[in-house]
Tab-separated table of C-alpha atoms in Angstrom:
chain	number	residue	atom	x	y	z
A	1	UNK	CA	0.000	0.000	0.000
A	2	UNK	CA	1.644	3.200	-1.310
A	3	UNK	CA	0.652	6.140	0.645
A	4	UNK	CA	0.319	8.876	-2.366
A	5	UNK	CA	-2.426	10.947	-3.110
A	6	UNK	CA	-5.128	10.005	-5.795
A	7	UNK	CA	-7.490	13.486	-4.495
A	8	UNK	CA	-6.082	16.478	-2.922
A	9	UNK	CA	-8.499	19.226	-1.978
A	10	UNK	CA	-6.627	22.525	-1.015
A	11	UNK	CA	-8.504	25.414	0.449
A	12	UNK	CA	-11.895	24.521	-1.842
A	13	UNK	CA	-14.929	26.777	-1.097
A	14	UNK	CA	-18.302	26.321	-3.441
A	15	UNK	CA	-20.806	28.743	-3.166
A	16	UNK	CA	-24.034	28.064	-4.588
A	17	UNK	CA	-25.998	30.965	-5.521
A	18	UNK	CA	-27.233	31.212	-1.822
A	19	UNK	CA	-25.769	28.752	-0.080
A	20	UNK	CA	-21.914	28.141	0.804
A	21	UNK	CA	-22.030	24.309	0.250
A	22	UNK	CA	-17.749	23.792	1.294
A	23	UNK	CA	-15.449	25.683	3.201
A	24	UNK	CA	-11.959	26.201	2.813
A	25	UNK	CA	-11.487	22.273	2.675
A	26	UNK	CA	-8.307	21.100	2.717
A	27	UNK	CA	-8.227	17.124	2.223
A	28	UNK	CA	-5.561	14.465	0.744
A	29	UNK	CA	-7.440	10.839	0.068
A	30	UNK	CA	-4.194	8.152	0.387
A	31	UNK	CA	-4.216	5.347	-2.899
A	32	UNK	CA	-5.607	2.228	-1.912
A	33	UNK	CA	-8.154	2.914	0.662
A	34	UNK	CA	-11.535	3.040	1.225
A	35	UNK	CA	-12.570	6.123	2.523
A	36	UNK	CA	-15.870	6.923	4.322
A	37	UNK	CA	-17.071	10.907	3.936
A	38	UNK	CA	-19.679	11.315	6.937
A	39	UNK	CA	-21.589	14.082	8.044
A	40	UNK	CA	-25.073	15.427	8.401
A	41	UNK	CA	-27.232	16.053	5.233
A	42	UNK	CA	-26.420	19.045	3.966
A	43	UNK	CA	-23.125	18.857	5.162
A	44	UNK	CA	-21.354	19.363	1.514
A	45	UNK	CA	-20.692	15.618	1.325
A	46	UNK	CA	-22.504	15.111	-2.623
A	47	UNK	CA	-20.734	18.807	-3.435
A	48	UNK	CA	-16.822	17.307	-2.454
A	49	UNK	CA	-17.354	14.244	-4.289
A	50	UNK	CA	-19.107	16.262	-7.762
A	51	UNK	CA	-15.517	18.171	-7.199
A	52	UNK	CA	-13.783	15.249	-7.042
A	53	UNK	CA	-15.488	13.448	-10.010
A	54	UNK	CA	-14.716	16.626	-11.916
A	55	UNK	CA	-18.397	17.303	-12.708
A	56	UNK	CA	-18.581	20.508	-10.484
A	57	UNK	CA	-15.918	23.182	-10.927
A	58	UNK	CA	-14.519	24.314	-6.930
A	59	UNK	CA	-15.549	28.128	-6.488
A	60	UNK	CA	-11.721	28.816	-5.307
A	61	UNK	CA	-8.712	26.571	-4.013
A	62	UNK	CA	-7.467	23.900	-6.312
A	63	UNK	CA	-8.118	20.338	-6.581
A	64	UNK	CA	-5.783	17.504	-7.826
A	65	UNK	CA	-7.134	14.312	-8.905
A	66	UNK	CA	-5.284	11.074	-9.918
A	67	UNK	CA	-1.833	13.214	-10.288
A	68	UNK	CA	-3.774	16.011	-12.388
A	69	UNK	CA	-4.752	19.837	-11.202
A	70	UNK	CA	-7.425	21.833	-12.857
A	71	UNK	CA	-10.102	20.952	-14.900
A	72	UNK	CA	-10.815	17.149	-16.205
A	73	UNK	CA	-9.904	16.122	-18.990
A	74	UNK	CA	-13.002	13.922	-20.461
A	75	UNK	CA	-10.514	11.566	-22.809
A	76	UNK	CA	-7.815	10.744	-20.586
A	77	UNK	CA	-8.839	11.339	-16.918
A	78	UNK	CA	-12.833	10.976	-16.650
A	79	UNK	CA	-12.014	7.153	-17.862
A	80	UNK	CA	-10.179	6.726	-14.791
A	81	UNK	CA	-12.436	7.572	-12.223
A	82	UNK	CA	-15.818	5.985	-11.800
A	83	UNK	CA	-19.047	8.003	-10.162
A	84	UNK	CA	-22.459	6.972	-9.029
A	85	UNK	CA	-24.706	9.179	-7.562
A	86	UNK	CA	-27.292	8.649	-5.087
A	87	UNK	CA	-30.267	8.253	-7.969
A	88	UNK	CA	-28.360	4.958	-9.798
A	89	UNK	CA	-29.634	5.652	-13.319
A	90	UNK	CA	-30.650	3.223	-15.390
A	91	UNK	CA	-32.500	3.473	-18.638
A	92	UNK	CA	-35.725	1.883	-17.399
A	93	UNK	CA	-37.041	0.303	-21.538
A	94	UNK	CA	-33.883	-1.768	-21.593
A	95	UNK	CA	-33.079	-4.920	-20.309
A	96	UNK	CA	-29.917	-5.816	-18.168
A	97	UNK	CA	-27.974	-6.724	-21.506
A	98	UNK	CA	-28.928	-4.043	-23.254
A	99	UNK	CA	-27.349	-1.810	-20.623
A	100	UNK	CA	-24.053	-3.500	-20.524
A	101	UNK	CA	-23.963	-3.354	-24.421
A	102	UNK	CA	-24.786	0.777	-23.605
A	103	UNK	CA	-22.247	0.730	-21.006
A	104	UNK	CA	-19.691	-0.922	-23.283
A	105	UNK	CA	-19.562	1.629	-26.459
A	106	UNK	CA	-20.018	4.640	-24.082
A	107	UNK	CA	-16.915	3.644	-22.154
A	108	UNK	CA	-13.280	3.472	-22.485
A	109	UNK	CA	-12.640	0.917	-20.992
A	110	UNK	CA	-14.603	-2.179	-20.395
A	111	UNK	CA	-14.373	-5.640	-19.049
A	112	UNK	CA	-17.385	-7.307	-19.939
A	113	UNK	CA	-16.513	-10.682	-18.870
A	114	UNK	CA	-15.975	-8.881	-15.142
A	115	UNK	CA	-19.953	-6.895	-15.642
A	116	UNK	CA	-20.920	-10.843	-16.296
A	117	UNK	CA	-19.433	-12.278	-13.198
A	118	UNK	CA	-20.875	-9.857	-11.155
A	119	UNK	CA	-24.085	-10.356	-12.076
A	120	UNK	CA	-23.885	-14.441	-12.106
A	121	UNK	CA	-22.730	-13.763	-9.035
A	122	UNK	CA	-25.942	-11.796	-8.132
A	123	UNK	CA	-28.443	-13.677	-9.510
A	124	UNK	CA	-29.386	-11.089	-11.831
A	125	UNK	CA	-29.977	-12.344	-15.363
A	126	UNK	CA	-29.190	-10.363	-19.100
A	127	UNK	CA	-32.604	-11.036	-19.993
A	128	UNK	CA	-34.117	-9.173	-17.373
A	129	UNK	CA	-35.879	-6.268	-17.577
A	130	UNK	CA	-34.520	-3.202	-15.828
A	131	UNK	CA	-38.069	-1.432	-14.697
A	132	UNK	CA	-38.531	-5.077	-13.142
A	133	UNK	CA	-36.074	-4.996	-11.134
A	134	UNK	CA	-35.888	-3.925	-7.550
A	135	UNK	CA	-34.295	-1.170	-5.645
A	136	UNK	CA	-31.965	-3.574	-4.886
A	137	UNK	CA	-31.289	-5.271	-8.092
A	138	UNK	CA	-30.843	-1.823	-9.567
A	139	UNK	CA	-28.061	-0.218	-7.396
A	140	UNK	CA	-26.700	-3.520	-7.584
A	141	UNK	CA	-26.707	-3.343	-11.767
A	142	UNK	CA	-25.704	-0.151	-11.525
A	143	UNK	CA	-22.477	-0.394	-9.318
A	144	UNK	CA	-21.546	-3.454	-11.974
A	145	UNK	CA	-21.521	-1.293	-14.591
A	146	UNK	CA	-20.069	1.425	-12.679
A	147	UNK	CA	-17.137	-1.404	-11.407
A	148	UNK	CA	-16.480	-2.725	-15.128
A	149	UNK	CA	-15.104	0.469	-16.113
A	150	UNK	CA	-12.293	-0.571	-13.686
A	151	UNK	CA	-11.804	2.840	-12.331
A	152	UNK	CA	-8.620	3.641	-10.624
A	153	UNK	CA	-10.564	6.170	-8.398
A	154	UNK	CA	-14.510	4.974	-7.661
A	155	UNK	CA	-16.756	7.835	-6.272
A	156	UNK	CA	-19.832	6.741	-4.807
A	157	UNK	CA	-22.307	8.963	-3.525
A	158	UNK	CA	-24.293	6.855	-0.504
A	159	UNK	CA	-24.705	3.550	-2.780
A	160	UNK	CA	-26.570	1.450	-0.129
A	161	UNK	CA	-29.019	4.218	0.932
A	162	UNK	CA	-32.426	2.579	1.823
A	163	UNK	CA	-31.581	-1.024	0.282
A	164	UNK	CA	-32.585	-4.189	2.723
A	165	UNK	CA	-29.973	-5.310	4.570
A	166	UNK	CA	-29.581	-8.439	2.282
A	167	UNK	CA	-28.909	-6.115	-0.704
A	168	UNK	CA	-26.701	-4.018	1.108
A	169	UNK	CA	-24.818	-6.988	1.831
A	170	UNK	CA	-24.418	-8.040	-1.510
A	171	UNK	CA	-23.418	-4.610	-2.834
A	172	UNK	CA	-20.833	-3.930	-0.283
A	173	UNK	CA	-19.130	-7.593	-1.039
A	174	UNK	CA	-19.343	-7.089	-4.323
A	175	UNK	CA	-17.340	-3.339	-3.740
A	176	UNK	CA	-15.223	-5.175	-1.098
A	177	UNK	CA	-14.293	-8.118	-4.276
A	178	UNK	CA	-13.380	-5.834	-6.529
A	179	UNK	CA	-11.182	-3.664	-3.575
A	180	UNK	CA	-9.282	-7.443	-2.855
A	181	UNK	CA	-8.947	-7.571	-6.474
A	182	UNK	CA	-6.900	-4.689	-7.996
A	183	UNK	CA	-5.808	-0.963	-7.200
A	184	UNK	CA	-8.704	0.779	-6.951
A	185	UNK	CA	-9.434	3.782	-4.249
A	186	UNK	CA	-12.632	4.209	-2.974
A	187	UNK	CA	-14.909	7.214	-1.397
A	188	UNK	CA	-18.390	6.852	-0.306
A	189	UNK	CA	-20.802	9.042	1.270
A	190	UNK	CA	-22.831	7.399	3.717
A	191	UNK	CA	-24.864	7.752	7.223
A	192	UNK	CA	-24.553	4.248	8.482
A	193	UNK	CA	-21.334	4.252	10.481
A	194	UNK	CA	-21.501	0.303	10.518
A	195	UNK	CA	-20.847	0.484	7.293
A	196	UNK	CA	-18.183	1.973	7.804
A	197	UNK	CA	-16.558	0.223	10.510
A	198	UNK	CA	-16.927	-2.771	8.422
A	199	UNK	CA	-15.595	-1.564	4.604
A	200	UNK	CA	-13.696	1.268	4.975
A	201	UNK	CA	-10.044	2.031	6.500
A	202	UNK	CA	-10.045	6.172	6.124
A	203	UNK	CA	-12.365	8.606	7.377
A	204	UNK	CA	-13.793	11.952	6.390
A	205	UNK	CA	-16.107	13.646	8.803
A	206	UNK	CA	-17.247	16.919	7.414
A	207	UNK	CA	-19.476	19.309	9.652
A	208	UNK	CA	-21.242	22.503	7.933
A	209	UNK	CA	-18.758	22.464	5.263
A	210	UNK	CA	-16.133	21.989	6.893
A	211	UNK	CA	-13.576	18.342	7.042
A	212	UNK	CA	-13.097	18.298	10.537
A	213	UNK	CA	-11.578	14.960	10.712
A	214	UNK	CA	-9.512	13.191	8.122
A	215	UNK	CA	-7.487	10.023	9.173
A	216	UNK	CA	-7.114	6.718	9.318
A	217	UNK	CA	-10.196	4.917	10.759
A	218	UNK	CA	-8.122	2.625	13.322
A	219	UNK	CA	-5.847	5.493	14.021
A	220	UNK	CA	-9.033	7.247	14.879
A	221	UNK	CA	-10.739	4.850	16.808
A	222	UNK	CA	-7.308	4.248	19.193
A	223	UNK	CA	-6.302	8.087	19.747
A	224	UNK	CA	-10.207	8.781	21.637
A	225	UNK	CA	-11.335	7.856	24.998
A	226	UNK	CA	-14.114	8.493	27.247
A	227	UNK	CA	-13.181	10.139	30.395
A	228	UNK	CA	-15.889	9.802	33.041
A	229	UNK	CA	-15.557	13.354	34.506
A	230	UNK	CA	-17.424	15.871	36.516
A	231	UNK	CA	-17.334	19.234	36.578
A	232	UNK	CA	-15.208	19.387	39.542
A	233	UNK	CA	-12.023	17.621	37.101
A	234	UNK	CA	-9.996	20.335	35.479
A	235	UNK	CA	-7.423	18.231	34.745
A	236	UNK	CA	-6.569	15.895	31.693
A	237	UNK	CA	-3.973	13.380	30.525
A	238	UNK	CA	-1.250	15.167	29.185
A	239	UNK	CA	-1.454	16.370	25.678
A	240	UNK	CA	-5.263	15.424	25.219
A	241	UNK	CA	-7.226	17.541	23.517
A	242	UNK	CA	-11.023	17.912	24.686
A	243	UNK	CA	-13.413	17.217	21.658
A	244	UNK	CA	-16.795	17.490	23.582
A	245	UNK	CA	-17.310	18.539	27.205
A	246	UNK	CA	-20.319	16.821	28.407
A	247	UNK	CA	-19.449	16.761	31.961
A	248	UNK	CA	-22.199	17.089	34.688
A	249	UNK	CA	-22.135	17.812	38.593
A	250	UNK	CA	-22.699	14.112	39.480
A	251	UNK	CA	-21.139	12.381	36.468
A	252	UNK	CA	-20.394	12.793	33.113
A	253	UNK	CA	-18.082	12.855	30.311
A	254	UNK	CA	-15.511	14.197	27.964
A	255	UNK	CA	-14.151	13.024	24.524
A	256	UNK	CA	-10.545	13.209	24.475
A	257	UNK	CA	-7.872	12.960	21.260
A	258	UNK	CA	-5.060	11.347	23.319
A	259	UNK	CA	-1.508	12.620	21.656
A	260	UNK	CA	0.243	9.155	23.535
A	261	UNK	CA	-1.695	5.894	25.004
A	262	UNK	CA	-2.306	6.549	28.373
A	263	UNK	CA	-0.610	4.422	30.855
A	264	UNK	CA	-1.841	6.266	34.083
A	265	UNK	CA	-4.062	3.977	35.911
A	266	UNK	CA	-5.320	7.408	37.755
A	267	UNK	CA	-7.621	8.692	34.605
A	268	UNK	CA	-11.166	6.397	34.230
A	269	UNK	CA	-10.924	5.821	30.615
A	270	UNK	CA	-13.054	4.111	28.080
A	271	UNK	CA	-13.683	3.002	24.482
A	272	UNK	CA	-15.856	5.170	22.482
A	273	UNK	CA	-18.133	3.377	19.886
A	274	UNK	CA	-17.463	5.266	16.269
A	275	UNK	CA	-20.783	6.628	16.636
A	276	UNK	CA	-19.720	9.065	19.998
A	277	UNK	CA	-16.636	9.838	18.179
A	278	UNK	CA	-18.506	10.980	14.751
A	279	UNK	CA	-21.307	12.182	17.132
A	280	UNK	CA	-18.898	14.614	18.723
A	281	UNK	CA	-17.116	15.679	15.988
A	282	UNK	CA	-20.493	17.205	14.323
A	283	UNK	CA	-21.996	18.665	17.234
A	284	UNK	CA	-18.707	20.062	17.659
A	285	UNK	CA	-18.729	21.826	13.985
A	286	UNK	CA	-21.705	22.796	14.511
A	287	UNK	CA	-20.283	25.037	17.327
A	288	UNK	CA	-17.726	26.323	15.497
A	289	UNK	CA	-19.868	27.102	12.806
A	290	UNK	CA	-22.038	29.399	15.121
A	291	UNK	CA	-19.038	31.045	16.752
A	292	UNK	CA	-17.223	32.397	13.081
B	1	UNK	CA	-14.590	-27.134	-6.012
B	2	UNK	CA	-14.700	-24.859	-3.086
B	3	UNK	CA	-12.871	-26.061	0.239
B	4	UNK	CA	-14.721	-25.954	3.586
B	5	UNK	CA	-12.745	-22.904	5.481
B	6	UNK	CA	-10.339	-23.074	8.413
B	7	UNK	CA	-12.237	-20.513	10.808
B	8	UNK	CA	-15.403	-19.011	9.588
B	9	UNK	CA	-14.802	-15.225	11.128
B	10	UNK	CA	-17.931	-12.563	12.407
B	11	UNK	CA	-17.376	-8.645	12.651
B	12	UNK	CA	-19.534	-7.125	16.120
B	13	UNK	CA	-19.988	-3.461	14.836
B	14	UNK	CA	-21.212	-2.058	17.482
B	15	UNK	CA	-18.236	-3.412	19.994
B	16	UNK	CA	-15.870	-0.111	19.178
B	17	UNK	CA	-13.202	-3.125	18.942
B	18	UNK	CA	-11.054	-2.129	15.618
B	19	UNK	CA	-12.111	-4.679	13.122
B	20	UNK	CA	-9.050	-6.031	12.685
B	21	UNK	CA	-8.446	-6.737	16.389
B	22	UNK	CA	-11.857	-8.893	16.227
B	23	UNK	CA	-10.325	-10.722	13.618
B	24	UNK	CA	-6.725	-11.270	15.336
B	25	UNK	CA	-8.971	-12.708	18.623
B	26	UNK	CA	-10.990	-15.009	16.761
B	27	UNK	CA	-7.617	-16.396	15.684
B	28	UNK	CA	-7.069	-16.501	19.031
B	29	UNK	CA	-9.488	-18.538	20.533
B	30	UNK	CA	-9.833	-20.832	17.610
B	31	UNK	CA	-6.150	-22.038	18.278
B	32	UNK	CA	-6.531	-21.908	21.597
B	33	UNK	CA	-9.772	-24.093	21.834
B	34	UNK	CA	-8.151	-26.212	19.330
B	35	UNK	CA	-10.231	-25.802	15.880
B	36	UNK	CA	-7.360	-24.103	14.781
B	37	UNK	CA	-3.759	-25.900	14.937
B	38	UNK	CA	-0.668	-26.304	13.662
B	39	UNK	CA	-0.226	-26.180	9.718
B	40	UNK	CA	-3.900	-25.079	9.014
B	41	UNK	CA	-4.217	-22.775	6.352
B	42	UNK	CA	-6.637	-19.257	7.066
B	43	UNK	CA	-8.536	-18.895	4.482
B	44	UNK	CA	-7.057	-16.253	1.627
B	45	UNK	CA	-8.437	-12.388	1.687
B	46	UNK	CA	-10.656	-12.856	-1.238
B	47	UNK	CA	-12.257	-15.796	0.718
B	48	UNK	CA	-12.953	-13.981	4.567
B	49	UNK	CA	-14.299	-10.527	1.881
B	50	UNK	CA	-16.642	-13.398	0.276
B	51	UNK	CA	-17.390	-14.633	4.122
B	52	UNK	CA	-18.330	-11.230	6.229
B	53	UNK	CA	-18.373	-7.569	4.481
B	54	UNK	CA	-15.107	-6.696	5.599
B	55	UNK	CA	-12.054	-4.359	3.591
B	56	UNK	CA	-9.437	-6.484	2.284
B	57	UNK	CA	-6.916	-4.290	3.877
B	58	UNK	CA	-8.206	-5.094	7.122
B	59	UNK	CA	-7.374	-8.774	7.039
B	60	UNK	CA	-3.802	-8.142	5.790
B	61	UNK	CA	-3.428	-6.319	8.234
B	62	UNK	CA	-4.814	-8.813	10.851
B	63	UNK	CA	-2.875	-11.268	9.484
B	64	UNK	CA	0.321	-9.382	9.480
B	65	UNK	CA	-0.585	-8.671	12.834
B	66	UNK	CA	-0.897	-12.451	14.086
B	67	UNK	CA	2.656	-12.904	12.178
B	68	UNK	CA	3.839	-10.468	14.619
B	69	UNK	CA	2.694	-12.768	16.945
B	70	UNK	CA	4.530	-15.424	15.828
B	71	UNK	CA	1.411	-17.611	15.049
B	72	UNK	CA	1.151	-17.668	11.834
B	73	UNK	CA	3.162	-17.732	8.736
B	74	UNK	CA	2.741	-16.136	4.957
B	75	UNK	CA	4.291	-18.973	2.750
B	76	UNK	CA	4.999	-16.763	-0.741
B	77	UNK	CA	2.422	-17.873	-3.597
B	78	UNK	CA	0.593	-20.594	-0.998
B	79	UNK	CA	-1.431	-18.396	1.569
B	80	UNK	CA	-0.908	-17.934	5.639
B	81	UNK	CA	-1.005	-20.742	7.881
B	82	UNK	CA	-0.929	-21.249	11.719
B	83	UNK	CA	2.390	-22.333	12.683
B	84	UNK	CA	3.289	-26.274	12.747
B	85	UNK	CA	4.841	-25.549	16.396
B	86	UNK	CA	1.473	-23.792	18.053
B	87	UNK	CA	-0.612	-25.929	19.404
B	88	UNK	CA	-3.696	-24.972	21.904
B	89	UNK	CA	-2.216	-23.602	25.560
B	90	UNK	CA	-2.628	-25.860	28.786
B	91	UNK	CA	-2.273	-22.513	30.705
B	92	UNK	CA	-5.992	-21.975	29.269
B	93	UNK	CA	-7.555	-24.783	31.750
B	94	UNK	CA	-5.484	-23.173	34.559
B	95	UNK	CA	-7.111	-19.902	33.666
B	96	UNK	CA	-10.449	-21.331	33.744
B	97	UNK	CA	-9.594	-22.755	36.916
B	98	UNK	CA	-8.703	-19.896	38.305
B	99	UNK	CA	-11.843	-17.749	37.184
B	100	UNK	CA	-14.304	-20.551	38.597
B	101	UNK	CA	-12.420	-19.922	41.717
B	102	UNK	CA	-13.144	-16.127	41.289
B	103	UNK	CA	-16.954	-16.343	40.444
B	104	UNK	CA	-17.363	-18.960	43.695
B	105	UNK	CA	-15.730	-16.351	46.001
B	106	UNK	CA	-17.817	-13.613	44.722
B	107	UNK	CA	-21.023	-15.467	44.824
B	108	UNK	CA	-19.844	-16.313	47.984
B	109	UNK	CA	-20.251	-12.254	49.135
B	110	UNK	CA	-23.369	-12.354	47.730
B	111	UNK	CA	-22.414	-10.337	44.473
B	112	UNK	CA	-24.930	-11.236	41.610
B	113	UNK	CA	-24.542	-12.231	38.341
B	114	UNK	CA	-25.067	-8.774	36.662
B	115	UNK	CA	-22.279	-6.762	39.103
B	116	UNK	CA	-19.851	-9.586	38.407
B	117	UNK	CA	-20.543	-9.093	34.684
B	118	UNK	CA	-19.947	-5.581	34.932
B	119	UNK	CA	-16.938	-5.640	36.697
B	120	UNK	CA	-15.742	-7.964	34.349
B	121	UNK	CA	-16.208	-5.334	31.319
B	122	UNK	CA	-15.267	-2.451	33.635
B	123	UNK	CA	-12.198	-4.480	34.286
B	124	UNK	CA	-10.880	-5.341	30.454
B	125	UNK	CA	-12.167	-1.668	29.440
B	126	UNK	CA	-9.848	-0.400	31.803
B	127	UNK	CA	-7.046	-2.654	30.483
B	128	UNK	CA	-8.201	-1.677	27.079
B	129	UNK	CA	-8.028	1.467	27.530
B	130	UNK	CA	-4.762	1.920	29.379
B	131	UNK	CA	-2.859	0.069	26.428
């Protein structure tokens, strides 16, 4: 695993007509992993990853994608990166083959035999229509399509929103296959954090805007405790840094970002689910938001 | 022809427990319980993405992890497998022993079931956590 970067964001604000949808985000996406962008709706999530599949233009602050700054080039770069959005279209008059034959003159590259396995694999036929199928069926087709392009970057804008669990299942697998497979870089939006405990490895919370936490998921997960604390404790371990303050006068606790592992049998410490962390972090940009 | 797999692994989601580490303890007890010994091959990346929804990176780096360990063993172009010297620990029944002794005496003061338990989780968090 090389640690270079497919997607660097630096300083990237979009403003919508009314709305400021990023702010001055500054993000570098490592090769290899399988990143998880997080954060309330309307957060900016589906805005950074338009900017990173090059089909929205940054309002200032420049973006790099797969060793290239500025705008996309369609020929040469587009082929490289692969992007489904949250609506999965599909023309809904053809049939399953019909769309891989679509996909397959409409794209650079294409491994059919790969589109075929998948969808063997899924129990979805050729001969099937696709206004048949169901919600699952068709977020399953198209991330096939989507994953036959072999993309070196794959952009996926929450692609297992409101699928039953067995087709989530299936789709992430099938994401997870083609991750054991080759060199491919992932980033998904998505709201269930046990998703993203289980698939991904790299972790973008963004808050109002804002990325307020970009790192490696396990590096995440060790570096925050719990501190049961009231508000009579002023002090904490040294070098932590105090995420959320929920302390009360009879109990309570804070979220700390622990610089070293804490040795110090003196400080009541405990695991924090991903949830608290992610929780935190967005209630905490939130805050900040209100203060600037 | 698919072949029946060594350890048939589980991710709990909600635990907080770093995937990985999950995996690297259900290693664990399988060689220590004895489904897992000497010379048994885990099953490849591809095959534990096709068993639970789990990153591929994730079980390298479990596996790297229990190399660490010194329990198991990449052989180059064949796959990992447990190490022909590990076989399941004796100290294990001792342990046992010993924590039968521990829930007797604290039945004994009248501590129930549901305190023990807690101190139990209170007890490894606080291990956990001091690591």
């Amino acid at each position: 695993m090389t640690s270079h970067a497919v997607v660097e964001l630096h300083d990237v604000t979009k403003v919508y007509r009314r709305r400021t949808a990023l702010r001055e985000c500054t993000l570098m996406i490592p090769q290899g992993r399988v990143v998880a962008l997080v954060g309330s709706n309307g957060a900016g999530k589906s805005t950074m990853l338009r900017i990173m599949a090059g089909l929205t233009a940054p309002s200032s602050g420049e973006v790099s994608v797969l060793g290239h700054t500025g705008p996309l080039d369609v020929a040469s770069q587009l082929s490289r990166v692969g992007y489904l959005d949250q609506d999965r279209p599909l023309y809904r008059g053809f049939r399953v083959g019909e769309m891989l034959t679509a996909a397959a003159r409409t794209n650079q590259h294409w491994n059919e035999s790969l589109a075929k396995d998948y969808l063997a694999q899924l129990g979805i036929g050729l001969d099937q229509r696709v206004r048949h199928l169901s919600g699952g069926q068709n977020a399953q087709v198209a991330l096939t399509l989507c994953l036959a392009t072999e993309p070196e970057l794959l952009i996926l804008d929450e692609p297992a929103a409101a699928l039953d669990p067995a087709a989530r299942q299936d789709l992430l697998q099938l994401l997870m296959q083609q991750v054991s497979e080759g060199d491919v870089t992932v980033v998904l939006s998505t709201h269930a954090l046990d998703d993203v405990v289980a698939i991904c490895d790299y972790l973008v919370v963004v808050a109002h805007g804002r990325v307020v936490v970009a790192d490696d998921l396990d590096f995440i997960l060790q570096s925050h405790r719990l501190l049961r604390a009231t508000m009579a404790d002023e002090k904490w371990p040294d070098g932590a840094v105090v995420i959320e303050d929920r302390r009360g006068t009879r109990d309570g606790m804070v979220l700390l970002r622990l610089e070293l592992p804490v040795t110090d049998e003196q400080w009541e410490l405990e695991e924090p689910t991903l949830d608290e962390i992610v929780l935190a972090y967005m209630r905490r940009g939130a805050t900040v938001d209100a203060q600037s | 022809m698919t072949i029946e797999p060594t350890i048939h692994f589980r991710l709990d989601l909600r635990s907080g427990i770093a995937p990985y580490r999950q995996l690297v303890e259900q290693v664990l007890r399988a060689v220590e319980s004895g489904r897992l010994r000497g010379g048994d091959q885990l099953p490849s990346v591809r095959d534990v993405v096709g068993q639970v929804t789990i990153n591929p990176n994730t079980v390298h780096r479990a596996y790297r992890e229990l190399e660490h360990l010194g329990l198991v063993e990449g052989r180059s172009g064949l796959g990992t497998f447990v190490c022909e010297h590990v076989t399941a620990g004796d100290s294990l029944s001792e342990l046992r022993a010993g924590l039968q002794r521990w829930i007797r005496d604290a039945r004994d003061r009248g501590i129930s079931d549901a305190t023990l338990q807690a101190m139990w989780r209170d007890a490894i968090a606080a291990r956990e956590a001091s690591r």
